[in-house]
PDB file of C-alpha atoms in Angstrom:
ATOM      1  CA  MET A   1     127.660 192.141  54.462  1.00  0.00           C
ATOM      2  CA  SER A   2     131.006 190.818  53.294  1.00  0.00           C
ATOM      3  CA  THR A   3     130.950 188.298  56.145  1.00  0.00           C
ATOM      4  CA  GLN A   4     127.679 186.812  54.890  1.00  0.00           C
ATOM      5  CA  TRP A   5     129.039 186.751  51.343  1.00  0.00           C
ATOM      6  CA  SER A   6     132.173 184.936  52.561  1.00  0.00           C
ATOM      7  CA  LYS A   7     130.083 182.376  54.457  1.00  0.00           C
ATOM      8  CA  ARG A   8     127.922 181.749  51.402  1.00  0.00           C
ATOM      9  CA  SER A   9     130.999 181.378  49.209  1.00  0.00           C
ATOM     10  CA  VAL A  10     132.506 178.838  51.598  1.00  0.00           C
ATOM     11  CA  ILE A  11     129.237 176.897  51.764  1.00  0.00           C
ATOM     12  CA  ILE A  12     128.858 176.901  47.963  1.00  0.00           C
ATOM     13  CA  ALA A  13     132.483 175.848  47.462  1.00  0.00           C
ATOM     14  CA  THR A  14     132.077 173.059  50.022  1.00  0.00           C
ATOM     15  CA  LEU A  15     128.920 171.789  48.325  1.00  0.00           C
ATOM     16  CA  ALA A  16     130.657 171.873  44.944  1.00  0.00           C
ATOM     17  CA  ILE A  17     133.543 169.794  46.310  1.00  0.00           C
ATOM     18  CA  ILE A  18     131.149 167.280  47.898  1.00  0.00           C
ATOM     19  CA  VAL A  19     129.193 166.894  44.633  1.00  0.00           C
ATOM     20  CA  ALA A  20     132.408 166.489  42.631  1.00  0.00           C
ATOM     21  CA  CYS A  21     133.753 163.851  45.037  1.00  0.00           C
ATOM     22  CA  ALA A  22     130.451 161.979  45.092  1.00  0.00           C
ATOM     23  CA  THR A  23     130.336 161.861  41.284  1.00  0.00           C
ATOM     24  CA  GLU A  24     133.914 160.567  41.086  1.00  0.00           C
ATOM     25  CA  SER A  25     133.234 157.956  43.778  1.00  0.00           C
ATOM     26  CA  ARG A  26     130.102 156.803  41.977  1.00  0.00           C
ATOM     27  CA  ALA A  27     132.061 156.412  38.722  1.00  0.00           C
ATOM     28  CA  GLN A  28     134.756 154.398  40.471  1.00  0.00           C
ATOM     29  CA  LEU A  29     132.185 152.218  42.223  1.00  0.00           C
ATOM     30  CA  SER A  30     130.340 151.448  38.989  1.00  0.00           C
ATOM     31  CA  SER A  31     133.534 150.079  37.460  1.00  0.00           C
ATOM     32  CA  TYR A  32     133.682 147.436  40.225  1.00  0.00           C
ATOM     33  CA  ILE A  33     130.091 146.292  39.945  1.00  0.00           C
ATOM     34  CA  PRO A  34     129.510 143.830  37.086  1.00  0.00           C
ATOM     35  CA  ALA A  35     126.755 144.782  34.711  1.00  0.00           C
ATOM     36  CA  ALA A  36     123.605 142.723  34.839  1.00  0.00           C
ATOM     37  CA  PRO A  37     122.990 140.629  31.736  1.00  0.00           C
ATOM     38  CA  SER A  38     120.766 142.446  29.289  1.00  0.00           C
ATOM     39  CA  ALA A  39     117.446 141.053  28.239  1.00  0.00           C
ATOM     40  CA  ALA A  40     118.849 140.679  24.731  1.00  0.00           C
ATOM     41  CA  GLN A  41     121.283 138.043  26.018  1.00  0.00           C
ATOM     42  CA  ALA A  42     118.559 135.948  27.658  1.00  0.00           C
ATOM     43  CA  LEU A  43     117.596 132.877  25.651  1.00  0.00           C
ATOM     44  CA  THR A  44     114.046 132.423  24.455  1.00  0.00           C
ATOM     45  CA  GLY A  45     112.289 129.099  24.951  1.00  0.00           C
ATOM     46  CA  SER A  46     113.172 127.833  21.473  1.00  0.00           C
ATOM     47  CA  GLN A  47     116.764 129.033  21.888  1.00  0.00           C
ATOM     48  CA  GLN A  48     117.021 127.171  25.207  1.00  0.00           C
ATOM     49  CA  SER A  49     115.802 124.019  23.514  1.00  0.00           C
ATOM     50  CA  ALA A  50     118.331 124.482  20.680  1.00  0.00           C
ATOM     51  CA  ALA A  51     121.098 125.236  23.202  1.00  0.00           C
ATOM     52  CA  ASN A  52     120.316 122.119  25.250  1.00  0.00           C
ATOM     53  CA  SER A  53     120.264 119.989  22.139  1.00  0.00           C
ATOM     54  CA  ALA A  54     123.553 121.409  20.859  1.00  0.00           C
ATOM     55  CA  LEU A  55     125.259 121.058  24.237  1.00  0.00           C
ATOM     56  CA  CYS A  56     124.034 117.489  24.832  1.00  0.00           C
ATOM     57  CA  SER A  57     125.093 116.455  21.345  1.00  0.00           C
ATOM     58  CA  ALA A  58     128.515 118.050  21.801  1.00  0.00           C
ATOM     59  CA  ILE A  59     129.038 116.303  25.146  1.00  0.00           C
ATOM     60  CA  GLY A  60     128.050 113.000  23.586  1.00  0.00           C
ATOM     61  CA  SER A  61     130.497 113.463  20.732  1.00  0.00           C
ATOM     62  CA  HIS A  62     133.458 114.445  22.946  1.00  0.00           C
ATOM     63  CA  PHE A  63     133.019 112.120  25.923  1.00  0.00           C
ATOM     64  CA  PRO A  64     132.763 108.340  25.521  1.00  0.00           C
ATOM     65  CA  ASN A  65     130.612 108.072  28.648  1.00  0.00           C
ATOM     66  CA  PRO A  66     128.697 111.356  28.968  1.00  0.00           C
ATOM     67  CA  ALA A  67     127.063 110.307  32.249  1.00  0.00           C
ATOM     68  CA  SER A  68     130.440 110.189  33.969  1.00  0.00           C
ATOM     69  CA  ALA A  69     131.599 113.506  32.517  1.00  0.00           C
ATOM     70  CA  GLY A  70     129.703 115.799  34.897  1.00  0.00           C
ATOM     71  CA  PRO A  71     128.561 119.420  34.462  1.00  0.00           C
ATOM     72  CA  SER A  72     132.191 120.561  34.094  1.00  0.00           C
ATOM     73  CA  ALA A  73     132.151 118.971  30.628  1.00  0.00           C
ATOM     74  CA  LEU A  74     130.020 121.913  29.515  1.00  0.00           C
ATOM     75  CA  SER A  75     132.976 124.249  29.979  1.00  0.00           C
ATOM     76  CA  ASP A  76     135.327 122.074  27.919  1.00  0.00           C
ATOM     77  CA  PRO A  77     136.553 124.221  24.987  1.00  0.00           C
ATOM     78  CA  ALA A  78     135.979 121.441  22.437  1.00  0.00           C
ATOM     79  CA  VAL A  79     132.417 120.903  23.681  1.00  0.00           C
ATOM     80  CA  MET A  80     131.706 124.638  23.629  1.00  0.00           C
ATOM     81  CA  THR A  81     133.114 125.049  20.101  1.00  0.00           C
ATOM     82  CA  THR A  82     131.053 122.159  18.738  1.00  0.00           C
ATOM     83  CA  ALA A  83     127.905 123.263  20.563  1.00  0.00           C
ATOM     84  CA  ALA A  84     128.287 126.902  19.503  1.00  0.00           C
ATOM     85  CA  SER A  85     128.648 125.907  15.864  1.00  0.00           C
ATOM     86  CA  SER A  86     125.505 123.776  16.035  1.00  0.00           C
ATOM     87  CA  PHE A  87     123.592 126.404  18.019  1.00  0.00           C
ATOM     88  CA  ALA A  88     124.595 129.168  15.590  1.00  0.00           C
ATOM     89  CA  GLY A  89     123.392 127.103  12.657  1.00  0.00           C
ATOM     90  CA  SER A  90     120.046 126.222  14.221  1.00  0.00           C
ATOM     91  CA  THR A  91     119.292 129.768  15.398  1.00  0.00           C
ATOM     92  CA  ASN A  92     120.787 131.710  12.469  1.00  0.00           C
ATOM     93  CA  LEU A  93     123.065 133.654  14.813  1.00  0.00           C
ATOM     94  CA  PRO A  94     126.668 134.663  14.137  1.00  0.00           C
ATOM     95  CA  LEU A  95     129.098 132.203  15.705  1.00  0.00           C
ATOM     96  CA  SER A  96     130.527 134.777  18.129  1.00  0.00           C
ATOM     97  CA  SER A  97     127.061 135.718  19.397  1.00  0.00           C
ATOM     98  CA  ALA A  98     126.052 132.076  19.692  1.00  0.00           C
ATOM     99  CA  THR A  99     129.225 131.307  21.648  1.00  0.00           C
ATOM    100  CA  ASP A 100     128.651 134.214  24.041  1.00  0.00           C
ATOM    101  CA  MET A 101     125.019 133.258  24.555  1.00  0.00           C
ATOM    102  CA  LEU A 102     125.919 129.624  25.239  1.00  0.00           C
ATOM    103  CA  LYS A 103     128.650 130.581  27.694  1.00  0.00           C
ATOM    104  CA  GLY A 104     126.206 132.767  29.622  1.00  0.00           C
ATOM    105  CA  TYR A 105     123.533 130.080  29.538  1.00  0.00           C
ATOM    106  CA  VAL A 106     125.963 127.403  30.744  1.00  0.00           C
ATOM    107  CA  ALA A 107     127.276 129.678  33.502  1.00  0.00           C
ATOM    108  CA  GLN A 108     123.766 130.056  34.898  1.00  0.00           C
ATOM    109  CA  HIS A 109     122.275 126.617  34.221  1.00  0.00           C
ATOM    110  CA  ALA A 110     125.108 124.055  33.967  1.00  0.00           C
ATOM    111  CA  THR A 111     123.621 121.580  36.451  1.00  0.00           C
ATOM    112  CA  ASP A 112     120.148 121.736  34.889  1.00  0.00           C
ATOM    113  CA  ILE A 113     121.558 121.385  31.365  1.00  0.00           C
ATOM    114  CA  PHE A 114     123.644 118.385  32.338  1.00  0.00           C
ATOM    115  CA  ALA A 115     120.702 116.753  34.126  1.00  0.00           C
ATOM    116  CA  SER A 116     118.598 117.263  31.003  1.00  0.00           C
ATOM    117  CA  CYS A 117     121.330 115.674  28.872  1.00  0.00           C
ATOM    118  CA  ALA A 118     121.625 112.732  31.254  1.00  0.00           C
ATOM    119  CA  ALA A 119     117.856 112.143  31.229  1.00  0.00           C
ATOM    120  CA  SER A 120     117.737 112.405  27.458  1.00  0.00           C
ATOM    121  CA  ASN A 121     120.666 110.023  26.999  1.00  0.00           C
ATOM    122  CA  ALA A 122     119.208 107.551  29.495  1.00  0.00           C
ATOM    123  CA  SER A 123     115.814 107.404  27.798  1.00  0.00           C
ATOM    124  CA  SER A 124     117.216 107.180  24.278  1.00  0.00           C
ATOM    125  CA  GLY A 125     119.936 104.726  25.269  1.00  0.00           C
ATOM    126  CA  LEU A 126     117.503 102.421  27.035  1.00  0.00           C
ATOM    127  CA  ALA A 127     115.606 101.490  23.861  1.00  0.00           C
ATOM    128  CA  ALA A 128     118.858 100.685  22.092  1.00  0.00           C
ATOM    129  CA  LYS A 129     119.780  98.124  24.787  1.00  0.00           C
ATOM    130  CA  ILE A 130     116.478  96.214  24.653  1.00  0.00           C
ATOM    131  CA  PRO A 131     116.450  93.649  21.828  1.00  0.00           C
ATOM    132  CA  GLY A 132     113.656  94.384  19.362  1.00  0.00           C
ATOM    133  CA  ALA A 133     112.697  97.654  21.076  1.00  0.00           C
ATOM    134  CA  SER A 134     113.178  99.666  17.915  1.00  0.00           C
ATOM    135  CA  SER A 135     110.333  97.797  16.225  1.00  0.00           C
ATOM    136  CA  LEU A 136     107.872  98.397  19.070  1.00  0.00           C
ATOM    137  CA  PRO A 137     105.313 101.170  18.719  1.00  0.00           C
ATOM    138  CA  SER A 138     105.996 104.259  20.749  1.00  0.00           C
ATOM    139  CA  VAL A 139     103.793 105.254  23.644  1.00  0.00           C
ATOM    140  CA  PRO A 140     102.070 108.570  23.022  1.00  0.00           C
ATOM    141  CA  SER A 141     102.856 111.268  25.564  1.00  0.00           C
ATOM    142  CA  MET A 142     100.139 112.575  27.814  1.00  0.00           C
ATOM    143  CA  PRO A 143      98.876 116.116  27.203  1.00  0.00           C
TER     144      PRO A 143
END
């Protein structure tokens, strides 16, 4: 009878050690895995539009030729500061939250943002280079 009790004690102690080690390993592993961005940090459609506008405007104000700047211009501290201030004002967010949201948005979509800025600058800059274009009626967009 004491032999069975000893075997059970050893088995229970072994299981307890395995569970304790597994829990510790899981805790250590979770510290190495970056957390996924929360849904609260994702930008809504109107926030994306405001972010793009703020970023494009900031690039235009800090780079004489925005087209030659490239997507890396979005990570320029002066561009980010200017864009975050504008974005915070247009979305009624605190500056620190706006900055964090913009940094996350830029990290995921830098190429798309820059392409959008380039297309916007090209279409708006084209009318300015055509003499008398500002007095022409605009073409309505298709639905």
